[in-house]
Short mmCIF file of C-alpha atoms and ligand atoms in Angstrom, two decimals:
data_model
loop_
_atom_site.label_atom_id
_atom_site.label_comp_id
_atom_site.label_asym_id
_atom_site.label_seq_id
_atom_site.Cartn_x
_atom_site.Cartn_y
_atom_site.Cartn_z
CA MET T 1 11.71 -13.02 12.29
CA ASP T 2 9.56 -12.99 15.39
CA ILE T 3 5.95 -12.31 14.43
CA VAL T 4 5.35 -9.46 16.88
CA GLU T 5 8.64 -7.87 15.88
CA ALA T 6 7.53 -8.08 12.25
CA ILE T 7 4.18 -6.45 13.03
CA ARG T 8 5.87 -3.69 15.03
CA THR T 9 8.70 -2.98 12.61
CA ARG T 10 6.79 -3.09 9.33
CA ARG T 11 6.40 0.37 7.97
CA SER T 12 5.67 1.79 4.57
CA ALA T 13 8.78 2.43 2.48
CA ARG T 14 8.66 5.11 -0.20
CA GLY T 15 12.23 4.85 -1.44
CA PHE T 16 13.82 1.66 -2.77
CA LYS T 17 17.14 0.41 -4.10
CA ARG T 18 17.15 -0.46 -7.78
CA THR T 19 18.18 -4.05 -7.01
CA PRO T 20 15.64 -6.34 -8.68
CA VAL T 21 13.64 -8.68 -6.46
CA PRO T 22 14.10 -12.25 -7.72
CA ARG T 23 10.94 -13.97 -8.88
CA GLY T 24 11.73 -16.87 -6.51
CA VAL T 25 11.70 -14.53 -3.51
CA ILE T 26 8.34 -13.04 -4.49
CA THR T 27 7.03 -16.58 -4.98
CA GLU T 28 8.14 -17.46 -1.43
CA ILE T 29 6.39 -14.39 -0.03
CA LEU T 30 3.18 -15.13 -1.90
CA ARG T 31 3.31 -18.80 -0.96
CA ALA T 32 3.45 -17.77 2.71
CA ALA T 33 0.76 -15.12 2.25
CA SER T 34 -1.55 -17.58 0.50
CA HIS T 35 -2.11 -19.06 3.97
CA SER T 36 -4.07 -15.93 4.91
CA PRO T 37 -7.56 -16.55 6.23
CA SER T 38 -10.59 -15.83 4.07
CA THR T 39 -14.34 -16.06 4.43
CA MET T 40 -15.28 -19.76 4.19
CA ASN T 41 -11.79 -20.27 2.72
CA THR T 42 -13.05 -18.70 -0.51
CA GLN T 43 -9.62 -17.16 -1.29
CA PRO T 44 -11.13 -14.49 -3.57
CA TRP T 45 -7.75 -12.95 -4.40
CA GLY T 46 -5.52 -12.77 -7.41
CA ILE T 47 -2.09 -11.15 -7.56
CA THR T 48 -0.51 -9.69 -10.67
CA VAL T 49 3.22 -9.20 -10.16
CA VAL T 50 4.80 -6.52 -12.33
CA ALA T 51 8.42 -5.64 -12.96
CA GLY T 52 10.77 -4.68 -15.79
CA GLN T 53 9.27 -3.13 -18.91
CA VAL T 54 5.70 -3.90 -17.82
CA LEU T 55 6.17 -1.88 -14.64
CA GLU T 56 7.86 0.90 -16.62
CA ASP T 57 4.89 1.01 -18.99
CA ILE T 58 2.41 1.22 -16.10
CA LYS T 59 4.42 4.01 -14.48
CA ARG T 60 4.61 5.94 -17.77
CA GLY T 61 0.89 5.33 -18.42
CA ASN T 62 -0.06 6.58 -14.95
CA ILE T 63 1.99 9.76 -15.30
CA ASP T 64 0.69 10.39 -18.83
CA ALA T 65 -2.87 10.00 -17.57
CA LEU T 66 -2.20 12.42 -14.70
CA ASN T 67 -0.56 14.95 -17.00
CA SER T 68 -3.40 14.80 -19.49
CA GLY T 69 -5.89 15.66 -16.76
CA VAL T 70 -7.67 12.28 -16.56
CA ALA T 71 -9.28 12.04 -13.11
CA PRO T 72 -7.71 9.24 -11.03
CA GLN T 73 -10.43 6.72 -10.28
CA GLY T 74 -9.65 3.30 -8.87
CA GLU T 75 -11.99 0.34 -9.04
CA VAL T 76 -12.65 0.47 -5.27
CA PRO T 77 -14.36 3.75 -4.41
CA LEU T 78 -12.51 6.22 -2.21
CA ARG T 79 -14.25 8.72 0.01
CA PRO T 80 -13.08 11.97 1.57
CA TYR T 81 -12.16 11.76 5.25
CA GLU T 82 -13.55 13.98 7.98
CA GLY T 83 -12.81 14.84 11.60
CA ALA T 84 -10.09 12.80 13.34
CA TYR T 85 -9.58 10.68 10.23
CA ARG T 86 -8.95 13.74 8.06
CA GLN T 87 -6.60 15.09 10.73
CA ARG T 88 -4.54 11.89 10.69
CA GLN T 89 -4.35 12.09 6.90
CA VAL T 90 -3.14 15.71 7.14
CA ASP T 91 -0.63 14.86 9.88
CA LEU T 92 0.77 12.08 7.70
CA ALA T 93 1.26 14.40 4.74
CA ILE T 94 2.86 17.09 6.94
CA GLU T 95 5.33 14.58 8.34
CA ILE T 96 6.25 13.15 4.94
CA PHE T 97 6.74 16.64 3.48
CA ARG T 98 8.85 17.65 6.49
CA LEU T 99 11.13 14.64 6.07
CA MET T 100 11.38 15.22 2.32
CA GLY T 101 12.04 18.95 2.77
CA ILE T 102 8.98 19.90 0.72
CA ALA T 103 7.52 23.29 1.64
CA ARG T 104 3.74 23.61 1.76
CA GLU T 105 3.72 26.24 -0.98
CA ASP T 106 6.18 24.38 -3.24
CA LYS T 107 3.70 23.12 -5.80
CA GLU T 108 6.38 21.69 -8.07
CA LYS T 109 7.91 19.48 -5.40
CA ARG T 110 4.49 18.44 -4.13
CA THR T 111 3.48 17.37 -7.63
CA SER T 112 6.74 15.53 -8.09
CA TRP T 113 6.15 13.70 -4.79
CA MET T 114 2.64 12.79 -5.89
CA HIS T 115 4.00 11.42 -9.17
CA ARG T 116 6.35 9.17 -7.20
CA GLY T 117 3.32 7.45 -5.66
CA TYR T 118 1.85 6.88 -9.10
CA ARG T 119 5.20 5.35 -10.09
CA PHE T 120 5.11 2.66 -7.37
CA PHE T 121 7.64 4.81 -5.51
CA ASP T 122 10.18 3.64 -8.12
CA ALA T 123 10.26 0.18 -6.56
CA PRO T 124 11.72 -2.58 -8.75
CA ALA T 125 8.48 -4.56 -8.53
CA GLY T 126 4.83 -4.08 -7.81
CA LEU T 127 1.99 -6.31 -6.75
CA ILE T 128 -1.53 -5.64 -7.94
CA LEU T 129 -4.12 -7.33 -5.76
CA THR T 130 -7.39 -8.22 -7.42
CA ILE T 131 -10.65 -9.74 -6.28
CA ASP T 132 -12.84 -11.98 -8.37
CA LYS T 133 -15.73 -9.82 -9.61
CA SER T 134 -18.29 -12.45 -8.64
CA LEU T 135 -17.42 -11.68 -4.98
CA ASP T 136 -16.52 -8.03 -5.12
CA ASP T 137 -19.85 -6.81 -3.71
CA SER T 138 -19.17 -8.64 -0.44
CA PRO T 139 -17.54 -6.56 2.32
CA LEU T 140 -16.42 -9.85 3.86
CA SER T 141 -14.45 -10.64 0.74
CA LEU T 142 -12.82 -7.22 0.93
CA LEU T 143 -11.75 -8.14 4.47
CA ASP T 144 -10.09 -11.20 2.94
CA MET T 145 -8.19 -8.88 0.62
CA GLY T 146 -6.98 -6.87 3.62
CA ALA T 147 -5.80 -10.04 5.30
CA ILE T 148 -3.62 -11.13 2.40
CA MET T 149 -2.44 -7.56 1.81
CA GLN T 150 -1.02 -7.27 5.34
CA THR T 151 0.34 -10.81 5.31
CA ILE T 152 2.29 -10.11 2.10
CA CYS T 153 3.83 -7.04 3.74
CA LEU T 154 4.83 -9.01 6.82
CA ALA T 155 6.20 -11.98 4.87
CA ALA T 156 8.28 -9.58 2.76
CA LEU T 157 10.19 -8.49 5.88
CA ASP T 158 11.58 -11.99 6.29
CA HIS T 159 13.47 -11.46 3.00
CA GLY T 160 14.81 -8.02 3.89
CA LEU T 161 12.19 -6.41 1.67
CA ALA T 162 10.00 -3.40 2.34
CA THR T 163 6.61 -2.51 0.97
CA CYS T 164 4.21 0.34 0.54
CA ILE T 165 0.56 -0.52 0.17
CA GLU T 166 -0.83 2.08 -2.20
CA ASP T 167 -4.06 2.92 -3.90
CA GLN T 168 -2.26 5.63 -5.89
CA ALA T 169 -0.58 2.91 -7.96
CA VAL T 170 -3.91 1.54 -9.15
CA MET T 171 -5.84 4.76 -9.69
CA PHE T 172 -5.66 4.36 -13.44
CA PRO T 173 -6.96 0.81 -13.86
CA GLN T 174 -7.30 1.34 -17.61
CA VAL T 175 -3.51 1.65 -17.77
CA ILE T 176 -2.93 -1.55 -15.78
CA ARG T 177 -5.48 -3.43 -17.86
CA ARG T 178 -3.96 -2.25 -21.14
CA VAL T 179 -0.39 -3.09 -20.14
CA THR T 180 -0.99 -6.42 -18.35
CA GLY T 181 -3.97 -7.72 -20.30
CA MET T 182 -5.64 -8.54 -16.98
CA SER T 183 -8.86 -10.57 -17.15
CA ALA T 184 -12.09 -8.56 -17.06
CA SER T 185 -13.33 -10.98 -14.37
CA LYS T 186 -11.01 -9.31 -11.82
CA ARG T 187 -11.51 -6.07 -9.96
CA ILE T 188 -8.33 -4.21 -9.05
CA VAL T 189 -8.29 -3.56 -5.30
CA ILE T 190 -4.87 -2.26 -4.26
CA GLY T 191 -1.23 -2.03 -5.26
CA ILE T 192 1.87 -2.82 -3.22
CA ALA T 193 5.28 -1.43 -4.11
CA ILE T 194 7.97 -3.92 -3.07
CA GLY T 195 11.75 -3.80 -3.01
CA TYR T 196 14.85 -3.51 -0.88
CA PRO T 197 14.48 -0.31 1.14
CA ASP T 198 16.83 2.62 0.62
CA ALA T 199 17.90 3.38 4.19
CA ASP T 200 19.05 6.87 3.14
CA PHE T 201 15.71 7.89 1.69
CA PRO T 202 14.32 10.55 4.08
CA ALA T 203 10.65 9.47 3.99
CA ASN T 204 11.68 5.96 5.02
CA ARG T 205 12.50 7.40 8.45
CA LEU T 206 8.81 8.09 8.99
CA GLU T 207 7.41 6.50 12.11
CA THR T 208 3.67 6.90 12.04
CA LYS T 209 1.86 7.19 15.36
CA ARG T 210 -0.95 5.03 16.68
CA GLU T 211 -3.72 5.72 19.12
CA PRO T 212 -3.12 4.09 22.50
CA VAL T 213 -4.85 0.76 22.99
CA GLU T 214 -7.01 2.37 25.70
CA ALA T 215 -8.54 4.64 23.04
CA ILE T 216 -9.58 1.84 20.73
CA VAL T 217 -10.63 -0.96 23.05
CA ASP T 218 -13.75 -1.56 25.09
CA TRP T 219 -13.26 -4.32 27.64
CA CYS T 220 -16.38 -6.24 28.48
CA GLY T 221 -16.73 -8.87 31.17
CA PHE T 222 -13.18 -8.58 32.49
CA ASP T 223 -12.46 -8.48 36.21
CA GLU T 224 -10.64 -5.15 36.86
CA ARG T 225 -8.25 -6.92 39.28
CA GLN T 226 -6.97 -9.30 36.62
C1 FMN N 301 -5.41 0.58 1.79
C2 FMN N 301 -4.17 1.45 1.91
C3 FMN N 301 -3.89 2.36 0.90
C4 FMN N 301 -2.73 3.14 0.99
N1 FMN N 301 -2.43 4.00 -0.03
C5 FMN N 301 -1.30 4.74 0.03
C6 FMN N 301 -0.95 5.60 -1.05
O1 FMN N 301 -1.65 5.67 -2.07
N2 FMN N 301 0.20 6.32 -0.93
C7 FMN N 301 1.01 6.23 0.16
O2 FMN N 301 2.04 6.92 0.20
N3 FMN N 301 0.72 5.42 1.20
C8 FMN N 301 -0.42 4.66 1.15
N4 FMN N 301 -0.73 3.80 2.18
C9 FMN N 301 0.20 3.67 3.30
C10 FMN N 301 -0.35 4.39 4.55
O3 FMN N 301 -0.15 5.77 4.41
C11 FMN N 301 0.40 3.83 5.77
O4 FMN N 301 0.12 2.48 5.93
C12 FMN N 301 0.01 4.58 7.06
O5 FMN N 301 0.37 5.92 6.99
C13 FMN N 301 0.65 3.94 8.28
O6 FMN N 301 2.06 3.98 8.12
P1 FMN N 301 2.95 2.66 8.13
O7 FMN N 301 2.48 1.79 6.99
O8 FMN N 301 4.36 3.15 7.89
O9 FMN N 301 2.77 1.98 9.43
C14 FMN N 301 -1.87 3.02 2.11
C15 FMN N 301 -2.17 2.08 3.11
C16 FMN N 301 -3.29 1.30 3.01
C17 FMN N 301 -3.58 0.29 4.09
#
């Protein structure tokens, strides 16, 4: 797949077919993504791939934690958004709920949608990206994590797979640690749901908007006539 086409066509999928993703395919994706750049080539990342009963246990653990009133708290702090950023977050939710036919006042359906996120959107596999704790206080190393995160999502497209990057999936790190036995030397950064997309799933029709380039770029030192 052409690289620009991949960048343009990648979008978050929130509905997947049940078809399992072969381990060999995920290996290929991660082999490609391991070429991502990192600060001084430190490669601070680790990836825990979950499927089958392990994924089921994480999903169940997440929902049990939610239902028992445990506050979701990932290992990378989240902050509330304000102004234009908050507005984009609201617009996203409105659009997803519209596509899914969820009314604003329908608490039951909203809760059920939220649970889906905590269940890796029922994808057949999930990736849990971790950073070595000895580097986790470096914002540069977190940039490295972003680089491999996006590269995984792009590489997945080449295999007909779709992804949804999600912090929801890793908001109960105690569950992930209990089920996977993950080393205490790793900090959990982000989850990625991965699978073959369900083309009929309404939220998969979502096309999120972007600000025009003019709004995000300052040109310096360019001749206007060029
Ligand atoms: C760091 C990060 C965390 C995200 N967490 C979630 C999440 O918890 N739930 C969700 O539905 N989408 C999540 N997303 C997906 C974003 O909502 C999505 O990337 C954004 O709306 C742009 O849409 P697109 O990916 O379809 O281009 C996350 C994306 C990123 C980069």
